[in-house]
Amino acid sequence: MESKKNNITITTKLFSSLLRSWWVILFLLICFFGYDLGIKKRNKAIFEMRSKYESLLEQQKLATTKKEDLQLRFAAQSDPAWIEMVLMKELGVVPENQIKVHFKN
C-alpha cells in the first residue's frame, strides 16, 4: 500500500511539475520543429546545388569536346585533303576524275 501511494505521489508530482513548466516543453517543441525545417531546407539546397554542379560538369565536357573539334578543324584548314573534303561535302564539287550522280525523289 505504501509503495502504491509513493508511486501515485511520484507520478502526481511529475505531472504537476510538467504542468508548471509547460512553456519549457512548448519552447523545446518549437525549437525541434524549427531545426527540422531548417535541416530539410538545407538538404533541398544541397540536392539542387549537386544537380546544378553535375549539369555544369556536363556542359564543360561538351564545351571541351567542341573546342577540341574546332581546334582540329582550324589546324586542318591548310591541309589540301581537308579543303577537298569540305568542297565535296558543302558545295557538292566533284574531283575531275569522278562522276557526280544525282538522285531524284
JSON list of C-alpha atoms in Angstrom, two decimals:
[
{"chain": "A", "resi": 1, "resn": "MET", "atom": "CA", "xyz": [0.00, 0.00, 0.00]},
{"chain": "A", "resi": 2, "resn": "GLU", "atom": "CA", "xyz": [2.77, 2.33, 0.93]},
{"chain": "A", "resi": 3, "resn": "SER", "atom": "CA", "xyz": [4.59, 1.75, -2.40]},
{"chain": "A", "resi": 4, "resn": "LYS", "atom": "CA", "xyz": [1.37, 2.39, -4.32]},
{"chain": "A", "resi": 5, "resn": "LYS", "atom": "CA", "xyz": [0.92, 5.65, -2.50]},
{"chain": "A", "resi": 6, "resn": "ASN", "atom": "CA", "xyz": [4.55, 6.60, -3.21]},
{"chain": "A", "resi": 7, "resn": "ASN", "atom": "CA", "xyz": [4.05, 5.69, -6.87]},
{"chain": "A", "resi": 8, "resn": "ILE", "atom": "CA", "xyz": [0.96, 7.86, -7.08]},
{"chain": "A", "resi": 9, "resn": "THR", "atom": "CA", "xyz": [2.63, 10.76, -5.36]},
{"chain": "A", "resi": 10, "resn": "ILE", "atom": "CA", "xyz": [5.70, 10.50, -7.60]},
{"chain": "A", "resi": 11, "resn": "THR", "atom": "CA", "xyz": [3.58, 10.47, -10.76]},
{"chain": "A", "resi": 12, "resn": "THR", "atom": "CA", "xyz": [1.42, 13.26, -9.39]},
{"chain": "A", "resi": 13, "resn": "LYS", "atom": "CA", "xyz": [4.49, 15.34, -8.60]},
{"chain": "A", "resi": 14, "resn": "LEU", "atom": "CA", "xyz": [5.95, 14.63, -12.03]},
{"chain": "A", "resi": 15, "resn": "PHE", "atom": "CA", "xyz": [2.69, 15.55, -13.73]},
{"chain": "A", "resi": 16, "resn": "SER", "atom": "CA", "xyz": [2.31, 18.73, -11.72]},
{"chain": "A", "resi": 17, "resn": "SER", "atom": "CA", "xyz": [5.90, 19.75, -12.45]},
{"chain": "A", "resi": 18, "resn": "LEU", "atom": "CA", "xyz": [5.27, 19.18, -16.16]},
{"chain": "A", "resi": 19, "resn": "LEU", "atom": "CA", "xyz": [2.17, 21.34, -15.97]},
{"chain": "A", "resi": 20, "resn": "ARG", "atom": "CA", "xyz": [4.09, 24.09, -14.21]},
{"chain": "A", "resi": 21, "resn": "SER", "atom": "CA", "xyz": [6.82, 24.03, -16.86]},
{"chain": "A", "resi": 22, "resn": "TRP", "atom": "CA", "xyz": [4.58, 23.89, -19.93]},
{"chain": "A", "resi": 23, "resn": "TRP", "atom": "CA", "xyz": [6.40, 26.80, -21.50]},
{"chain": "A", "resi": 24, "resn": "VAL", "atom": "CA", "xyz": [9.70, 24.88, -21.44]},
{"chain": "A", "resi": 25, "resn": "ILE", "atom": "CA", "xyz": [8.09, 21.95, -23.25]},
{"chain": "A", "resi": 26, "resn": "LEU", "atom": "CA", "xyz": [6.48, 24.31, -25.75]},
{"chain": "A", "resi": 27, "resn": "PHE", "atom": "CA", "xyz": [9.81, 26.05, -26.33]},
{"chain": "A", "resi": 28, "resn": "LEU", "atom": "CA", "xyz": [11.55, 22.70, -26.91]},
{"chain": "A", "resi": 29, "resn": "LEU", "atom": "CA", "xyz": [8.87, 21.62, -29.39]},
{"chain": "A", "resi": 30, "resn": "ILE", "atom": "CA", "xyz": [9.16, 24.89, -31.30]},
{"chain": "A", "resi": 31, "resn": "CYS", "atom": "CA", "xyz": [12.96, 24.51, -31.38]},
{"chain": "A", "resi": 32, "resn": "PHE", "atom": "CA", "xyz": [12.66, 20.94, -32.63]},
{"chain": "A", "resi": 33, "resn": "PHE", "atom": "CA", "xyz": [10.27, 21.86, -35.44]},
{"chain": "A", "resi": 34, "resn": "GLY", "atom": "CA", "xyz": [12.40, 24.86, -36.42]},
{"chain": "A", "resi": 35, "resn": "TYR", "atom": "CA", "xyz": [15.52, 22.71, -36.51]},
{"chain": "A", "resi": 36, "resn": "ASP", "atom": "CA", "xyz": [13.74, 20.03, -38.54]},
{"chain": "A", "resi": 37, "resn": "LEU", "atom": "CA", "xyz": [12.51, 22.61, -41.04]},
{"chain": "A", "resi": 38, "resn": "GLY", "atom": "CA", "xyz": [15.99, 24.10, -41.35]},
{"chain": "A", "resi": 39, "resn": "ILE", "atom": "CA", "xyz": [17.56, 20.70, -41.97]},
{"chain": "A", "resi": 40, "resn": "LYS", "atom": "CA", "xyz": [15.00, 19.93, -44.69]},
{"chain": "A", "resi": 41, "resn": "LYS", "atom": "CA", "xyz": [15.69, 23.26, -46.42]},
{"chain": "A", "resi": 42, "resn": "ARG", "atom": "CA", "xyz": [19.44, 22.67, -46.20]},
{"chain": "A", "resi": 43, "resn": "ASN", "atom": "CA", "xyz": [19.15, 19.18, -47.69]},
{"chain": "A", "resi": 44, "resn": "LYS", "atom": "CA", "xyz": [16.98, 20.51, -50.52]},
{"chain": "A", "resi": 45, "resn": "ALA", "atom": "CA", "xyz": [19.53, 23.25, -51.25]},
{"chain": "A", "resi": 46, "resn": "ILE", "atom": "CA", "xyz": [22.37, 20.71, -51.22]},
{"chain": "A", "resi": 47, "resn": "PHE", "atom": "CA", "xyz": [20.47, 18.49, -53.68]},
{"chain": "A", "resi": 48, "resn": "GLU", "atom": "CA", "xyz": [19.81, 21.44, -56.01]},
{"chain": "A", "resi": 49, "resn": "MET", "atom": "CA", "xyz": [23.46, 22.51, -55.87]},
{"chain": "A", "resi": 50, "resn": "ARG", "atom": "CA", "xyz": [24.69, 19.00, -56.63]},
{"chain": "A", "resi": 51, "resn": "SER", "atom": "CA", "xyz": [22.41, 18.65, -59.64]},
{"chain": "A", "resi": 52, "resn": "LYS", "atom": "CA", "xyz": [23.48, 22.09, -60.87]},
{"chain": "A", "resi": 53, "resn": "TYR", "atom": "CA", "xyz": [27.13, 21.11, -60.39]},
{"chain": "A", "resi": 54, "resn": "GLU", "atom": "CA", "xyz": [26.63, 17.89, -62.38]},
{"chain": "A", "resi": 55, "resn": "SER", "atom": "CA", "xyz": [24.89, 19.86, -65.12]},
{"chain": "A", "resi": 56, "resn": "LEU", "atom": "CA", "xyz": [27.78, 22.32, -65.26]},
{"chain": "A", "resi": 57, "resn": "LEU", "atom": "CA", "xyz": [30.28, 19.46, -65.46]},
{"chain": "A", "resi": 58, "resn": "GLU", "atom": "CA", "xyz": [28.35, 18.00, -68.41]},
{"chain": "A", "resi": 59, "resn": "GLN", "atom": "CA", "xyz": [28.30, 21.39, -70.13]},
{"chain": "A", "resi": 60, "resn": "GLN", "atom": "CA", "xyz": [32.03, 21.73, -69.53]},
{"chain": "A", "resi": 61, "resn": "LYS", "atom": "CA", "xyz": [32.68, 18.33, -71.13]},
{"chain": "A", "resi": 62, "resn": "LEU", "atom": "CA", "xyz": [30.60, 19.29, -74.17]},
{"chain": "A", "resi": 63, "resn": "ALA", "atom": "CA", "xyz": [32.36, 22.64, -74.48]},
{"chain": "A", "resi": 64, "resn": "THR", "atom": "CA", "xyz": [35.77, 20.96, -74.20]},
{"chain": "A", "resi": 65, "resn": "THR", "atom": "CA", "xyz": [34.99, 18.45, -76.94]},
{"chain": "A", "resi": 66, "resn": "LYS", "atom": "CA", "xyz": [33.61, 21.22, -79.16]},
{"chain": "A", "resi": 67, "resn": "LYS", "atom": "CA", "xyz": [36.72, 23.32, -78.54]},
{"chain": "A", "resi": 68, "resn": "GLU", "atom": "CA", "xyz": [39.00, 20.40, -79.43]},
{"chain": "A", "resi": 69, "resn": "ASP", "atom": "CA", "xyz": [36.98, 19.72, -82.59]},
{"chain": "A", "resi": 70, "resn": "LEU", "atom": "CA", "xyz": [37.22, 23.36, -83.63]},
{"chain": "A", "resi": 71, "resn": "GLN", "atom": "CA", "xyz": [40.96, 23.40, -82.94]},
{"chain": "A", "resi": 72, "resn": "LEU", "atom": "CA", "xyz": [41.40, 20.32, -85.14]},
{"chain": "A", "resi": 73, "resn": "ARG", "atom": "CA", "xyz": [39.33, 21.90, -87.91]},
{"chain": "A", "resi": 74, "resn": "PHE", "atom": "CA", "xyz": [41.30, 25.13, -87.68]},
{"chain": "A", "resi": 75, "resn": "ALA", "atom": "CA", "xyz": [44.61, 23.28, -87.79]},
{"chain": "A", "resi": 76, "resn": "ALA", "atom": "CA", "xyz": [43.44, 21.19, -90.76]},
{"chain": "A", "resi": 77, "resn": "GLN", "atom": "CA", "xyz": [42.38, 24.16, -92.90]},
{"chain": "A", "resi": 78, "resn": "SER", "atom": "CA", "xyz": [45.77, 24.35, -94.55]},
{"chain": "A", "resi": 79, "resn": "ASP", "atom": "CA", "xyz": [45.60, 20.64, -95.49]},
{"chain": "A", "resi": 80, "resn": "PRO", "atom": "CA", "xyz": [44.60, 20.15, -99.16]},
{"chain": "A", "resi": 81, "resn": "ALA", "atom": "CA", "xyz": [42.74, 16.92, -98.40]},
{"chain": "A", "resi": 82, "resn": "TRP", "atom": "CA", "xyz": [40.58, 18.74, -95.86]},
{"chain": "A", "resi": 83, "resn": "ILE", "atom": "CA", "xyz": [39.84, 21.54, -98.33]},
{"chain": "A", "resi": 84, "resn": "GLU", "atom": "CA", "xyz": [38.81, 18.98, -100.94]},
{"chain": "A", "resi": 85, "resn": "MET", "atom": "CA", "xyz": [36.57, 17.20, -98.42]},
{"chain": "A", "resi": 86, "resn": "VAL", "atom": "CA", "xyz": [34.83, 20.47, -97.47]},
{"chain": "A", "resi": 87, "resn": "LEU", "atom": "CA", "xyz": [34.28, 21.37, -101.11]},
{"chain": "A", "resi": 88, "resn": "MET", "atom": "CA", "xyz": [32.79, 17.96, -101.79]},
{"chain": "A", "resi": 89, "resn": "LYS", "atom": "CA", "xyz": [30.63, 17.94, -98.68]},
{"chain": "A", "resi": 90, "resn": "GLU", "atom": "CA", "xyz": [29.37, 21.53, -98.52]},
{"chain": "A", "resi": 91, "resn": "LEU", "atom": "CA", "xyz": [29.36, 22.68, -102.14]},
{"chain": "A", "resi": 92, "resn": "GLY", "atom": "CA", "xyz": [28.89, 19.39, -103.95]},
{"chain": "A", "resi": 93, "resn": "VAL", "atom": "CA", "xyz": [32.06, 19.81, -106.01]},
{"chain": "A", "resi": 94, "resn": "VAL", "atom": "CA", "xyz": [33.43, 16.60, -107.51]},
{"chain": "A", "resi": 95, "resn": "PRO", "atom": "CA", "xyz": [37.06, 15.97, -108.47]},
{"chain": "A", "resi": 96, "resn": "GLU", "atom": "CA", "xyz": [37.83, 15.86, -112.19]},
{"chain": "A", "resi": 97, "resn": "ASN", "atom": "CA", "xyz": [38.23, 12.09, -112.44]},
{"chain": "A", "resi": 98, "resn": "GLN", "atom": "CA", "xyz": [34.95, 11.26, -110.64]},
{"chain": "A", "resi": 99, "resn": "ILE", "atom": "CA", "xyz": [31.34, 11.28, -111.82]},
{"chain": "A", "resi": 100, "resn": "LYS", "atom": "CA", "xyz": [28.64, 13.16, -109.95]},
{"chain": "A", "resi": 101, "resn": "VAL", "atom": "CA", "xyz": [25.37, 11.26, -109.54]},
{"chain": "A", "resi": 102, "resn": "HIS", "atom": "CA", "xyz": [22.02, 12.93, -108.70]},
{"chain": "A", "resi": 103, "resn": "PHE", "atom": "CA", "xyz": [19.06, 11.01, -107.28]},
{"chain": "A", "resi": 104, "resn": "LYS", "atom": "CA", "xyz": [15.52, 12.26, -107.80]},
{"chain": "A", "resi": 105, "resn": "ASN", "atom": "CA", "xyz": [12.82, 11.65, -105.23]}
]
